[in-house]
mmCIF file with all atom_site columns, C-alpha atoms in Angstrom:
data_model
loop_
_atom_site.group_PDB
_atom_site.id
_atom_site.type_symbol
_atom_site.label_atom_id
_atom_site.label_alt_id
_atom_site.label_comp_id
_atom_site.label_asym_id
_atom_site.label_entity_id
_atom_site.label_seq_id
_atom_site.pdbx_PDB_ins_code
_atom_site.Cartn_x
_atom_site.Cartn_y
_atom_site.Cartn_z
_atom_site.occupancy
_atom_site.B_iso_or_equiv
_atom_site.pdbx_formal_charge
_atom_site.auth_seq_id
_atom_site.auth_comp_id
_atom_site.auth_asym_id
_atom_site.auth_atom_id
_atom_site.pdbx_PDB_model_num
ATOM 1   C CA . ASN A 1 1   ? 71.640 51.141 41.901 1.00 75.00 ? 20  ASN A CA 1
ATOM 2   C CA . SER A 1 2   ? 71.428 50.394 38.184 1.00 79.00 ? 21  SER A CA 1
ATOM 3   C CA . GLY A 1 3   ? 71.923 46.676 38.617 1.00 84.00 ? 22  GLY A CA 1
ATOM 4   C CA . GLY A 1 4   ? 69.254 46.492 41.295 1.00 86.00 ? 23  GLY A CA 1
ATOM 5   C CA . ILE A 1 5   ? 66.708 48.298 39.134 1.00 88.00 ? 24  ILE A CA 1
ATOM 6   C CA . LEU A 1 6   ? 67.340 45.974 36.198 1.00 88.00 ? 25  LEU A CA 1
ATOM 7   C CA . LYS A 1 7   ? 67.056 42.936 38.470 1.00 90.00 ? 26  LYS A CA 1
ATOM 8   C CA . ALA A 1 8   ? 63.790 44.266 39.886 1.00 88.00 ? 27  ALA A CA 1
ATOM 9   C CA . LYS A 1 9   ? 62.426 44.637 36.365 1.00 88.00 ? 28  LYS A CA 1
ATOM 10  C CA . ASP A 1 10  ? 63.495 41.108 35.397 1.00 89.00 ? 29  ASP A CA 1
ATOM 11  C CA . LEU A 1 11  ? 61.823 39.716 38.530 1.00 88.00 ? 30  LEU A CA 1
ATOM 12  C CA . GLY A 1 12  ? 58.594 41.644 37.889 1.00 88.00 ? 31  GLY A CA 1
ATOM 13  C CA . LEU A 1 13  ? 58.806 43.397 41.238 1.00 88.00 ? 32  LEU A CA 1
ATOM 14  C CA . VAL A 1 14  ? 56.061 45.938 40.558 1.00 88.00 ? 33  VAL A CA 1
ATOM 15  C CA . SER A 1 15  ? 53.574 43.442 39.103 1.00 86.00 ? 34  SER A CA 1
ATOM 16  C CA . SER A 1 16  ? 54.173 41.124 42.072 1.00 87.00 ? 35  SER A CA 1
ATOM 17  C CA . GLU A 1 17  ? 52.322 43.603 44.318 1.00 83.00 ? 36  GLU A CA 1
ATOM 18  C CA . LEU A 1 18  ? 54.752 42.771 47.131 1.00 85.00 ? 37  LEU A CA 1
ATOM 19  C CA . ILE A 1 19  ? 55.795 46.394 47.598 1.00 85.00 ? 38  ILE A CA 1
ATOM 20  C CA . ASP A 1 20  ? 54.091 49.735 48.087 1.00 85.00 ? 39  ASP A CA 1
ATOM 21  C CA . VAL A 1 21  ? 57.035 52.143 47.825 1.00 88.00 ? 40  VAL A CA 1
ATOM 22  C CA . ILE A 1 22  ? 60.271 52.260 45.856 1.00 86.00 ? 41  ILE A CA 1
ATOM 23  C CA . PHE A 1 23  ? 63.032 54.635 46.982 1.00 84.00 ? 42  PHE A CA 1
ATOM 24  C CA . ALA A 1 24  ? 65.519 55.525 44.259 1.00 82.00 ? 43  ALA A CA 1
ATOM 25  C CA . PRO A 1 25  ? 67.574 58.592 43.286 1.00 76.00 ? 44  PRO A CA 1
ATOM 26  C CA . THR A 1 26  ? 67.644 57.695 39.590 1.00 80.00 ? 45  THR A CA 1
ATOM 27  C CA . LEU A 1 27  ? 64.258 58.923 38.434 1.00 83.00 ? 46  LEU A CA 1
ATOM 28  C CA . HIS A 1 28  ? 64.425 58.094 34.738 1.00 83.00 ? 47  HIS A CA 1
ATOM 29  C CA . GLN A 1 29  ? 66.039 54.713 35.178 1.00 86.00 ? 48  GLN A CA 1
ATOM 30  C CA . THR A 1 30  ? 63.526 53.709 37.845 1.00 89.00 ? 49  THR A CA 1
ATOM 31  C CA . SER A 1 31  ? 60.639 54.546 35.504 1.00 88.00 ? 50  SER A CA 1
ATOM 32  C CA . ILE A 1 32  ? 61.371 51.390 33.467 1.00 88.00 ? 51  ILE A CA 1
ATOM 33  C CA . LEU A 1 33  ? 59.830 49.361 36.287 1.00 90.00 ? 52  LEU A CA 1
ATOM 34  C CA . PHE A 1 34  ? 56.350 50.685 35.589 1.00 89.00 ? 53  PHE A CA 1
ATOM 35  C CA . THR A 1 35  ? 53.822 50.105 32.802 1.00 86.00 ? 54  THR A CA 1
ATOM 36  C CA . PRO A 1 36  ? 50.543 51.723 31.694 1.00 86.00 ? 55  PRO A CA 1
ATOM 37  C CA . SER A 1 37  ? 48.687 49.202 33.845 1.00 86.00 ? 56  SER A CA 1
ATOM 38  C CA . ARG A 1 38  ? 51.122 49.526 36.777 1.00 86.00 ? 57  ARG A CA 1
ATOM 39  C CA . LYS A 1 39  ? 51.686 53.242 37.190 1.00 87.00 ? 58  LYS A CA 1
ATOM 40  C CA . ALA A 1 40  ? 53.498 55.082 39.940 1.00 88.00 ? 59  ALA A CA 1
ATOM 41  C CA . ARG A 1 41  ? 53.136 58.390 41.734 1.00 91.00 ? 60  ARG A CA 1
ATOM 42  C CA . MET A 1 42  ? 56.385 60.162 42.548 1.00 93.00 ? 61  MET A CA 1
ATOM 43  C CA . PHE A 1 43  ? 56.726 61.843 45.933 1.00 95.00 ? 62  PHE A CA 1
ATOM 44  C CA . ALA A 1 44  ? 59.744 63.576 47.434 1.00 95.00 ? 63  ALA A CA 1
ATOM 45  C CA . LEU A 1 45  ? 61.000 65.687 50.301 1.00 94.00 ? 64  LEU A CA 1
ATOM 46  C CA . PHE A 1 46  ? 62.908 68.656 48.902 1.00 96.00 ? 65  PHE A CA 1
ATOM 47  C CA . ARG A 1 47  ? 65.709 70.494 50.641 1.00 95.00 ? 66  ARG A CA 1
ATOM 48  C CA . HIS A 1 48  ? 66.969 74.033 50.078 1.00 97.00 ? 67  HIS A CA 1
ATOM 49  C CA . PRO A 1 49  ? 69.500 73.792 47.198 1.00 97.00 ? 68  PRO A CA 1
ATOM 50  C CA . ILE A 1 50  ? 72.246 75.783 48.924 1.00 97.00 ? 69  ILE A CA 1
ATOM 51  C CA . LYS A 1 51  ? 71.980 73.802 52.135 1.00 96.00 ? 70  LYS A CA 1
ATOM 52  C CA . ARG A 1 52  ? 71.979 70.582 50.107 1.00 95.00 ? 71  ARG A CA 1
ATOM 53  C CA . ALA A 1 53  ? 75.073 71.632 48.145 1.00 96.00 ? 72  ALA A CA 1
ATOM 54  C CA . ALA A 1 54  ? 76.951 72.662 51.288 1.00 96.00 ? 73  ALA A CA 1
ATOM 55  C CA . SER A 1 55  ? 76.015 69.401 52.972 1.00 93.00 ? 74  SER A CA 1
ATOM 56  C CA . MET A 1 56  ? 77.321 67.481 49.953 1.00 91.00 ? 75  MET A CA 1
ATOM 57  C CA . PHE A 1 57  ? 80.699 69.206 50.304 1.00 93.00 ? 76  PHE A CA 1
ATOM 58  C CA . TYR A 1 58  ? 81.053 68.182 53.935 1.00 91.00 ? 77  TYR A CA 1
ATOM 59  C CA . PHE A 1 59  ? 79.805 64.686 53.177 1.00 87.00 ? 78  PHE A CA 1
ATOM 60  C CA . LEU A 1 60  ? 82.326 64.152 50.385 1.00 86.00 ? 79  LEU A CA 1
ATOM 61  C CA . ARG A 1 61  ? 85.158 65.611 52.434 1.00 85.00 ? 80  ARG A CA 1
ATOM 62  C CA . SER A 1 62  ? 84.379 63.412 55.431 1.00 82.00 ? 81  SER A CA 1
ATOM 63  C CA . ASN A 1 63  ? 84.277 60.258 53.286 1.00 77.00 ? 82  ASN A CA 1
ATOM 64  C CA . ILE A 1 64  ? 87.597 60.561 51.453 1.00 73.00 ? 83  ILE A CA 1
ATOM 65  C CA . ASN A 1 65  ? 89.378 57.230 51.453 1.00 69.00 ? 84  ASN A CA 1
ATOM 66  C CA . ALA A 1 66  ? 91.309 54.983 49.139 1.00 52.00 ? 85  ALA A CA 1
ATOM 67  C CA . SER A 1 67  ? 88.210 54.230 47.074 1.00 51.00 ? 86  SER A CA 1
ATOM 68  C CA . SER A 1 68  ? 87.350 57.886 46.478 1.00 61.00 ? 87  SER A CA 1
ATOM 69  C CA . LYS A 1 69  ? 90.618 59.420 45.300 1.00 66.00 ? 88  LYS A CA 1
ATOM 70  C CA . HIS A 1 70  ? 88.620 61.522 42.846 1.00 70.00 ? 89  HIS A CA 1
ATOM 71  C CA . TYR A 1 71  ? 87.617 63.743 45.781 1.00 74.00 ? 90  TYR A CA 1
ATOM 72  C CA . ALA A 1 72  ? 90.981 63.787 47.572 1.00 80.00 ? 91  ALA A CA 1
ATOM 73  C CA . HIS A 1 73  ? 91.471 67.452 46.674 1.00 82.00 ? 92  HIS A CA 1
ATOM 74  C CA . LEU A 1 74  ? 88.478 68.366 48.846 1.00 86.00 ? 93  LEU A CA 1
ATOM 75  C CA . GLU A 1 75  ? 90.348 67.493 52.018 1.00 84.00 ? 94  GLU A CA 1
ATOM 76  C CA . LYS A 1 76  ? 92.134 70.835 52.091 1.00 87.00 ? 95  LYS A CA 1
ATOM 77  C CA . MET A 1 77  ? 89.460 72.909 50.354 1.00 92.00 ? 96  MET A CA 1
ATOM 78  C CA . THR A 1 78  ? 87.242 75.482 51.994 1.00 94.00 ? 97  THR A CA 1
ATOM 79  C CA . LEU A 1 79  ? 83.569 75.612 51.142 1.00 95.00 ? 98  LEU A CA 1
ATOM 80  C CA . GLU A 1 80  ? 84.230 78.765 49.106 1.00 96.00 ? 99  GLU A CA 1
ATOM 81  C CA . GLN A 1 81  ? 86.927 76.982 47.091 1.00 96.00 ? 100 GLN A CA 1
ATOM 82  C CA . TYR A 1 82  ? 84.627 74.014 46.540 1.00 95.00 ? 101 TYR A CA 1
ATOM 83  C CA . ALA A 1 83  ? 81.922 76.347 45.229 1.00 96.00 ? 102 ALA A CA 1
ATOM 84  C CA . VAL A 1 84  ? 84.113 77.384 42.289 1.00 96.00 ? 103 VAL A CA 1
ATOM 85  C CA . SER A 1 85  ? 85.730 73.985 41.704 1.00 93.00 ? 104 SER A CA 1
ATOM 86  C CA . GLU A 1 86  ? 84.956 71.232 39.212 1.00 90.00 ? 105 GLU A CA 1
ATOM 87  C CA . TYR A 1 87  ? 83.456 69.140 42.029 1.00 90.00 ? 106 TYR A CA 1
ATOM 88  C CA . VAL A 1 88  ? 80.587 71.435 42.961 1.00 93.00 ? 107 VAL A CA 1
ATOM 89  C CA . GLU A 1 89  ? 76.966 70.540 42.260 1.00 91.00 ? 108 GLU A CA 1
ATOM 90  C CA . ASN A 1 90  ? 75.521 72.475 39.359 1.00 95.00 ? 109 ASN A CA 1
ATOM 91  C CA . ASN A 1 91  ? 71.719 72.576 39.384 1.00 96.00 ? 110 ASN A CA 1
ATOM 92  C CA . TRP A 1 92  ? 71.606 68.955 40.489 1.00 95.00 ? 111 TRP A CA 1
ATOM 93  C CA . LEU A 1 93  ? 67.831 68.767 40.972 1.00 96.00 ? 112 LEU A CA 1
ATOM 94  C CA . THR A 1 94  ? 67.006 70.283 37.591 1.00 96.00 ? 113 THR A CA 1
ATOM 95  C CA . ARG A 1 95  ? 69.486 67.955 35.920 1.00 95.00 ? 114 ARG A CA 1
ATOM 96  C CA . ILE A 1 96  ? 68.224 64.800 37.649 1.00 93.00 ? 115 ILE A CA 1
ATOM 97  C CA . LEU A 1 97  ? 64.623 65.596 36.726 1.00 94.00 ? 116 LEU A CA 1
ATOM 98  C CA . LEU A 1 98  ? 65.567 66.111 33.076 1.00 94.00 ? 117 LEU A CA 1
ATOM 99  C CA . HIS A 1 99  ? 68.182 63.345 32.948 1.00 91.00 ? 118 HIS A CA 1
ATOM 100 C CA . LYS A 1 100 ? 70.621 66.029 31.778 1.00 91.00 ? 119 LYS A CA 1
ATOM 101 C CA . LEU A 1 101 ? 73.650 64.848 33.706 1.00 85.00 ? 120 LEU A CA 1
ATOM 102 C CA . ASP A 1 102 ? 76.339 66.124 31.340 1.00 82.00 ? 121 ASP A CA 1
ATOM 103 C CA . ASN A 1 103 ? 77.976 69.536 31.502 1.00 79.00 ? 122 ASN A CA 1
ATOM 104 C CA . LEU A 1 104 ? 75.659 71.167 28.979 1.00 87.00 ? 123 LEU A CA 1
ATOM 105 C CA . ALA A 1 105 ? 74.193 74.458 30.113 1.00 92.00 ? 124 ALA A CA 1
ATOM 106 C CA . ILE A 1 106 ? 70.729 74.511 31.686 1.00 95.00 ? 125 ILE A CA 1
ATOM 107 C CA . THR A 1 107 ? 68.277 76.831 29.926 1.00 96.00 ? 126 THR A CA 1
ATOM 108 C CA . ASN A 1 108 ? 65.040 78.584 30.851 1.00 97.00 ? 127 ASN A CA 1
ATOM 109 C CA . GLY A 1 109 ? 63.278 75.981 28.723 1.00 97.00 ? 128 GLY A CA 1
ATOM 110 C CA . ASP A 1 110 ? 64.836 73.238 30.845 1.00 97.00 ? 129 ASP A CA 1
ATOM 111 C CA . LEU A 1 111 ? 63.586 74.963 33.971 1.00 98.00 ? 130 LEU A CA 1
ATOM 112 C CA . GLU A 1 112 ? 60.035 75.077 32.607 1.00 98.00 ? 131 GLU A CA 1
ATOM 113 C CA . HIS A 1 113 ? 60.247 71.400 31.659 1.00 97.00 ? 132 HIS A CA 1
ATOM 114 C CA . ALA A 1 114 ? 61.395 70.515 35.190 1.00 97.00 ? 133 ALA A CA 1
ATOM 115 C CA . LYS A 1 115 ? 58.518 72.538 36.636 1.00 98.00 ? 134 LYS A CA 1
ATOM 116 C CA . ASN A 1 116 ? 56.043 70.648 34.464 1.00 97.00 ? 135 ASN A CA 1
ATOM 117 C CA . ILE A 1 117 ? 57.428 67.304 35.636 1.00 96.00 ? 136 ILE A CA 1
ATOM 118 C CA . LEU A 1 118 ? 56.944 68.282 39.258 1.00 97.00 ? 137 LEU A CA 1
ATOM 119 C CA . ARG A 1 119 ? 53.536 69.851 38.678 1.00 97.00 ? 138 ARG A CA 1
ATOM 120 C CA . GLU A 1 120 ? 52.159 66.842 36.817 1.00 95.00 ? 139 GLU A CA 1
ATOM 121 C CA . LYS A 1 121 ? 53.967 63.889 38.355 1.00 93.00 ? 140 LYS A CA 1
ATOM 122 C CA . CYS A 1 122 ? 55.192 64.666 41.877 1.00 96.00 ? 141 CYS A CA 1
ATOM 123 C CA . LEU A 1 123 ? 53.575 65.025 45.266 1.00 97.00 ? 142 LEU A CA 1
ATOM 124 C CA . VAL A 1 124 ? 55.981 67.492 46.853 1.00 98.00 ? 143 VAL A CA 1
ATOM 125 C CA . GLY A 1 125 ? 57.084 67.802 50.450 1.00 97.00 ? 144 GLY A CA 1
ATOM 126 C CA . LEU A 1 126 ? 59.594 70.079 52.145 1.00 97.00 ? 145 LEU A CA 1
ATOM 127 C CA . LEU A 1 127 ? 62.218 68.866 54.581 1.00 92.00 ? 146 LEU A CA 1
ATOM 128 C CA . SER A 1 128 ? 61.730 72.141 56.472 1.00 93.00 ? 147 SER A CA 1
ATOM 129 C CA . GLU A 1 129 ? 58.011 71.260 56.825 1.00 94.00 ? 148 GLU A CA 1
ATOM 130 C CA . PHE A 1 130 ? 58.526 67.647 57.792 1.00 89.00 ? 149 PHE A CA 1
ATOM 131 C CA . ASP A 1 131 ? 55.348 67.003 59.791 1.00 86.00 ? 150 ASP A CA 1
ATOM 132 C CA . ALA A 1 132 ? 53.074 68.705 57.256 1.00 93.00 ? 151 ALA A CA 1
ATOM 133 C CA . SER A 1 133 ? 54.801 66.831 54.428 1.00 94.00 ? 152 SER A CA 1
ATOM 134 C CA . MET A 1 134 ? 54.382 63.460 56.132 1.00 89.00 ? 153 MET A CA 1
ATOM 135 C CA . TYR A 1 135 ? 50.721 64.207 56.759 1.00 90.00 ? 154 TYR A CA 1
ATOM 136 C CA . ARG A 1 136 ? 50.276 65.056 53.080 1.00 94.00 ? 155 ARG A CA 1
ATOM 137 C CA . PHE A 1 137 ? 51.911 61.785 51.970 1.00 94.00 ? 156 PHE A CA 1
ATOM 138 C CA . GLU A 1 138 ? 49.919 59.724 54.467 1.00 91.00 ? 157 GLU A CA 1
ATOM 139 C CA . ARG A 1 139 ? 46.631 61.275 53.424 1.00 93.00 ? 158 ARG A CA 1
ATOM 140 C CA . PHE A 1 140 ? 47.323 60.862 49.704 1.00 94.00 ? 159 PHE A CA 1
ATOM 141 C CA . PHE A 1 141 ? 48.519 57.246 49.883 1.00 93.00 ? 160 PHE A CA 1
ATOM 142 C CA . GLY A 1 142 ? 46.236 56.142 52.698 1.00 91.00 ? 161 GLY A CA 1
ATOM 143 C CA . TRP A 1 143 ? 49.073 55.263 55.057 1.00 88.00 ? 162 TRP A CA 1
ATOM 144 C CA . GLN A 1 144 ? 48.268 54.743 58.722 1.00 83.00 ? 163 GLN A CA 1
ATOM 145 C CA . VAL A 1 145 ? 50.593 56.210 61.351 1.00 78.00 ? 164 VAL A CA 1
ATOM 146 C CA . SER A 1 146 ? 48.847 55.201 64.533 1.00 73.00 ? 165 SER A CA 1
ATOM 147 C CA . THR A 1 147 ? 51.307 55.799 67.371 1.00 81.00 ? 166 THR A CA 1
ATOM 148 C CA . PRO A 1 148 ? 53.843 58.415 68.480 1.00 81.00 ? 167 PRO A CA 1
ATOM 149 C CA . GLN A 1 149 ? 56.466 55.709 68.034 1.00 83.00 ? 168 GLN A CA 1
ATOM 150 C CA . ASP A 1 150 ? 55.601 55.457 64.340 1.00 79.00 ? 169 ASP A CA 1
ATOM 151 C CA . ARG A 1 151 ? 56.091 59.203 63.909 1.00 75.00 ? 170 ARG A CA 1
ATOM 152 C CA . GLU A 1 152 ? 59.359 59.094 65.844 1.00 81.00 ? 171 GLU A CA 1
ATOM 153 C CA . CYS A 1 153 ? 60.563 56.297 63.542 1.00 80.00 ? 172 CYS A CA 1
ATOM 154 C CA . GLN A 1 154 ? 59.771 58.410 60.481 1.00 74.00 ? 173 GLN A CA 1
ATOM 155 C CA . LEU A 1 155 ? 61.611 61.408 61.851 1.00 74.00 ? 174 LEU A CA 1
ATOM 156 C CA . ARG A 1 156 ? 64.610 59.314 62.887 1.00 76.00 ? 175 ARG A CA 1
ATOM 157 C CA . HIS A 1 157 ? 65.009 57.873 59.392 1.00 70.00 ? 176 HIS A CA 1
ATOM 158 C CA . VAL A 1 158 ? 65.030 61.335 57.846 1.00 67.00 ? 177 VAL A CA 1
ATOM 159 C CA . THR A 1 159 ? 67.206 63.097 60.398 1.00 64.00 ? 178 THR A CA 1
ATOM 160 C CA . VAL A 1 160 ? 69.731 60.267 60.705 1.00 61.00 ? 179 VAL A CA 1
ATOM 161 C CA . GLY A 1 161 ? 70.171 60.345 56.959 1.00 53.00 ? 180 GLY A CA 1
ATOM 162 C CA . ASP A 1 162 ? 70.776 64.085 57.161 1.00 51.00 ? 181 ASP A CA 1
ATOM 163 C CA . SER A 1 163 ? 73.124 64.093 60.157 1.00 50.00 ? 182 SER A CA 1
ATOM 164 C CA . ARG A 1 164 ? 75.446 61.205 59.416 1.00 55.00 ? 183 ARG A CA 1
ATOM 165 C CA . HIS A 1 165 ? 78.102 63.875 58.852 1.00 64.00 ? 184 HIS A CA 1
ATOM 166 C CA . GLU A 1 166 ? 77.723 66.794 61.217 1.00 76.00 ? 185 GLU A CA 1
ATOM 167 C CA . HIS A 1 167 ? 78.932 70.053 59.763 1.00 84.00 ? 186 HIS A CA 1
ATOM 168 C CA . PRO A 1 168 ? 78.626 73.809 60.244 1.00 89.00 ? 187 PRO A CA 1
ATOM 169 C CA . GLU A 1 169 ? 75.472 75.489 58.986 1.00 92.00 ? 188 GLU A CA 1
ATOM 170 C CA . ILE A 1 170 ? 76.094 77.688 55.972 1.00 95.00 ? 189 ILE A CA 1
ATOM 171 C CA . GLU A 1 171 ? 75.324 81.340 56.687 1.00 95.00 ? 190 GLU A CA 1
ATOM 172 C CA . GLU A 1 172 ? 72.768 82.899 54.360 1.00 95.00 ? 191 GLU A CA 1
ATOM 173 C CA . ASN A 1 173 ? 74.254 85.554 52.048 1.00 94.00 ? 192 ASN A CA 1
ATOM 174 C CA . SER A 1 174 ? 77.793 84.632 53.074 1.00 97.00 ? 193 SER A CA 1
ATOM 175 C CA . LYS A 1 175 ? 80.437 84.410 50.357 1.00 97.00 ? 194 LYS A CA 1
ATOM 176 C CA . ALA A 1 176 ? 80.042 80.627 50.183 1.00 97.00 ? 195 ALA A CA 1
ATOM 177 C CA . TRP A 1 177 ? 76.246 80.964 50.002 1.00 98.00 ? 196 TRP A CA 1
ATOM 178 C CA . LEU A 1 178 ? 76.415 83.420 47.103 1.00 98.00 ? 197 LEU A CA 1
ATOM 179 C CA . LEU A 1 179 ? 78.949 81.302 45.204 1.00 98.00 ? 198 LEU A CA 1
ATOM 180 C CA . LEU A 1 180 ? 76.812 78.175 45.588 1.00 98.00 ? 199 LEU A CA 1
ATOM 181 C CA . GLN A 1 181 ? 73.756 80.176 44.611 1.00 97.00 ? 200 GLN A CA 1
ATOM 182 C CA . GLU A 1 182 ? 75.458 81.108 41.341 1.00 97.00 ? 201 GLU A CA 1
ATOM 183 C CA . GLN A 1 183 ? 76.125 77.427 40.645 1.00 96.00 ? 202 GLN A CA 1
ATOM 184 C CA . ASN A 1 184 ? 72.531 76.495 41.450 1.00 97.00 ? 203 ASN A CA 1
ATOM 185 C CA . LYS A 1 185 ? 70.457 79.402 40.174 1.00 97.00 ? 204 LYS A CA 1
ATOM 186 C CA . TYR A 1 186 ? 68.004 77.174 38.304 1.00 98.00 ? 205 TYR A CA 1
ATOM 187 C CA . ASP A 1 187 ? 67.615 74.887 41.301 1.00 98.00 ? 206 ASP A CA 1
ATOM 188 C CA . MET A 1 188 ? 66.890 77.980 43.392 1.00 98.00 ? 207 MET A CA 1
ATOM 189 C CA . LEU A 1 189 ? 64.126 79.000 40.994 1.00 98.00 ? 208 LEU A CA 1
ATOM 190 C CA . LEU A 1 190 ? 62.819 75.444 40.929 1.00 98.00 ? 209 LEU A CA 1
ATOM 191 C CA . PHE A 1 191 ? 62.804 75.324 44.726 1.00 98.00 ? 210 PHE A CA 1
ATOM 192 C CA . GLU A 1 192 ? 60.692 78.483 44.847 1.00 98.00 ? 211 GLU A CA 1
ATOM 193 C CA . PHE A 1 193 ? 58.258 76.763 42.496 1.00 98.00 ? 212 PHE A CA 1
ATOM 194 C CA . ILE A 1 194 ? 58.251 73.665 44.725 1.00 98.00 ? 213 ILE A CA 1
ATOM 195 C CA . LYS A 1 195 ? 57.337 75.828 47.719 1.00 98.00 ? 214 LYS A CA 1
ATOM 196 C CA . THR A 1 196 ? 54.477 77.299 45.695 1.00 98.00 ? 215 THR A CA 1
ATOM 197 C CA . LEU A 1 197 ? 53.211 73.793 44.913 1.00 97.00 ? 216 LEU A CA 1
ATOM 198 C CA . PHE A 1 198 ? 53.494 72.820 48.549 1.00 97.00 ? 217 PHE A CA 1
ATOM 199 C CA . PHE A 1 199 ? 51.661 75.785 50.017 1.00 95.00 ? 218 PHE A CA 1
ATOM 200 C CA . ILE A 1 200 ? 48.796 76.120 47.504 1.00 87.00 ? 219 ILE A CA 1
#
């Protein structure tokens, strides 16, 4: 979180050389930890935007409690209703890459900027190509995965994070799919670009 990143900076975490990897969802805020002499290489596993958005709906709905009254309306919503509500994700990936988290419209120029960030700064992986993605990361960073148990541990950490809230799979080209696609059209285009980067 924000406080943890600031504390890490104050403690000189990166310059201490005690860590090899930092996991954080806040790309721009995390960048303050690094310097010209202590650079980082971003890497990420990307998920299909519609599947991610649908999963977020079920996650939010399954975690409604007293501390999350903001999402209480989701309890009785369908996925289709969520897709046209104020709560739905709108091009989340494009926005997080550009640090454009307000409600301003995303433009074609924004999309090109996001593509450039990924092309120049990110080693991309695909959740749907988990083994190939892990191999790519290991080869690039020089990580050693020496036993089947190591690989099983990797897979468990990814799949457990994805299946903490079991939910129905969204059907491609269903009404909900098309509504979420409209909300995430730039993320869809960006995801196609990510697949191009991955498979070249």
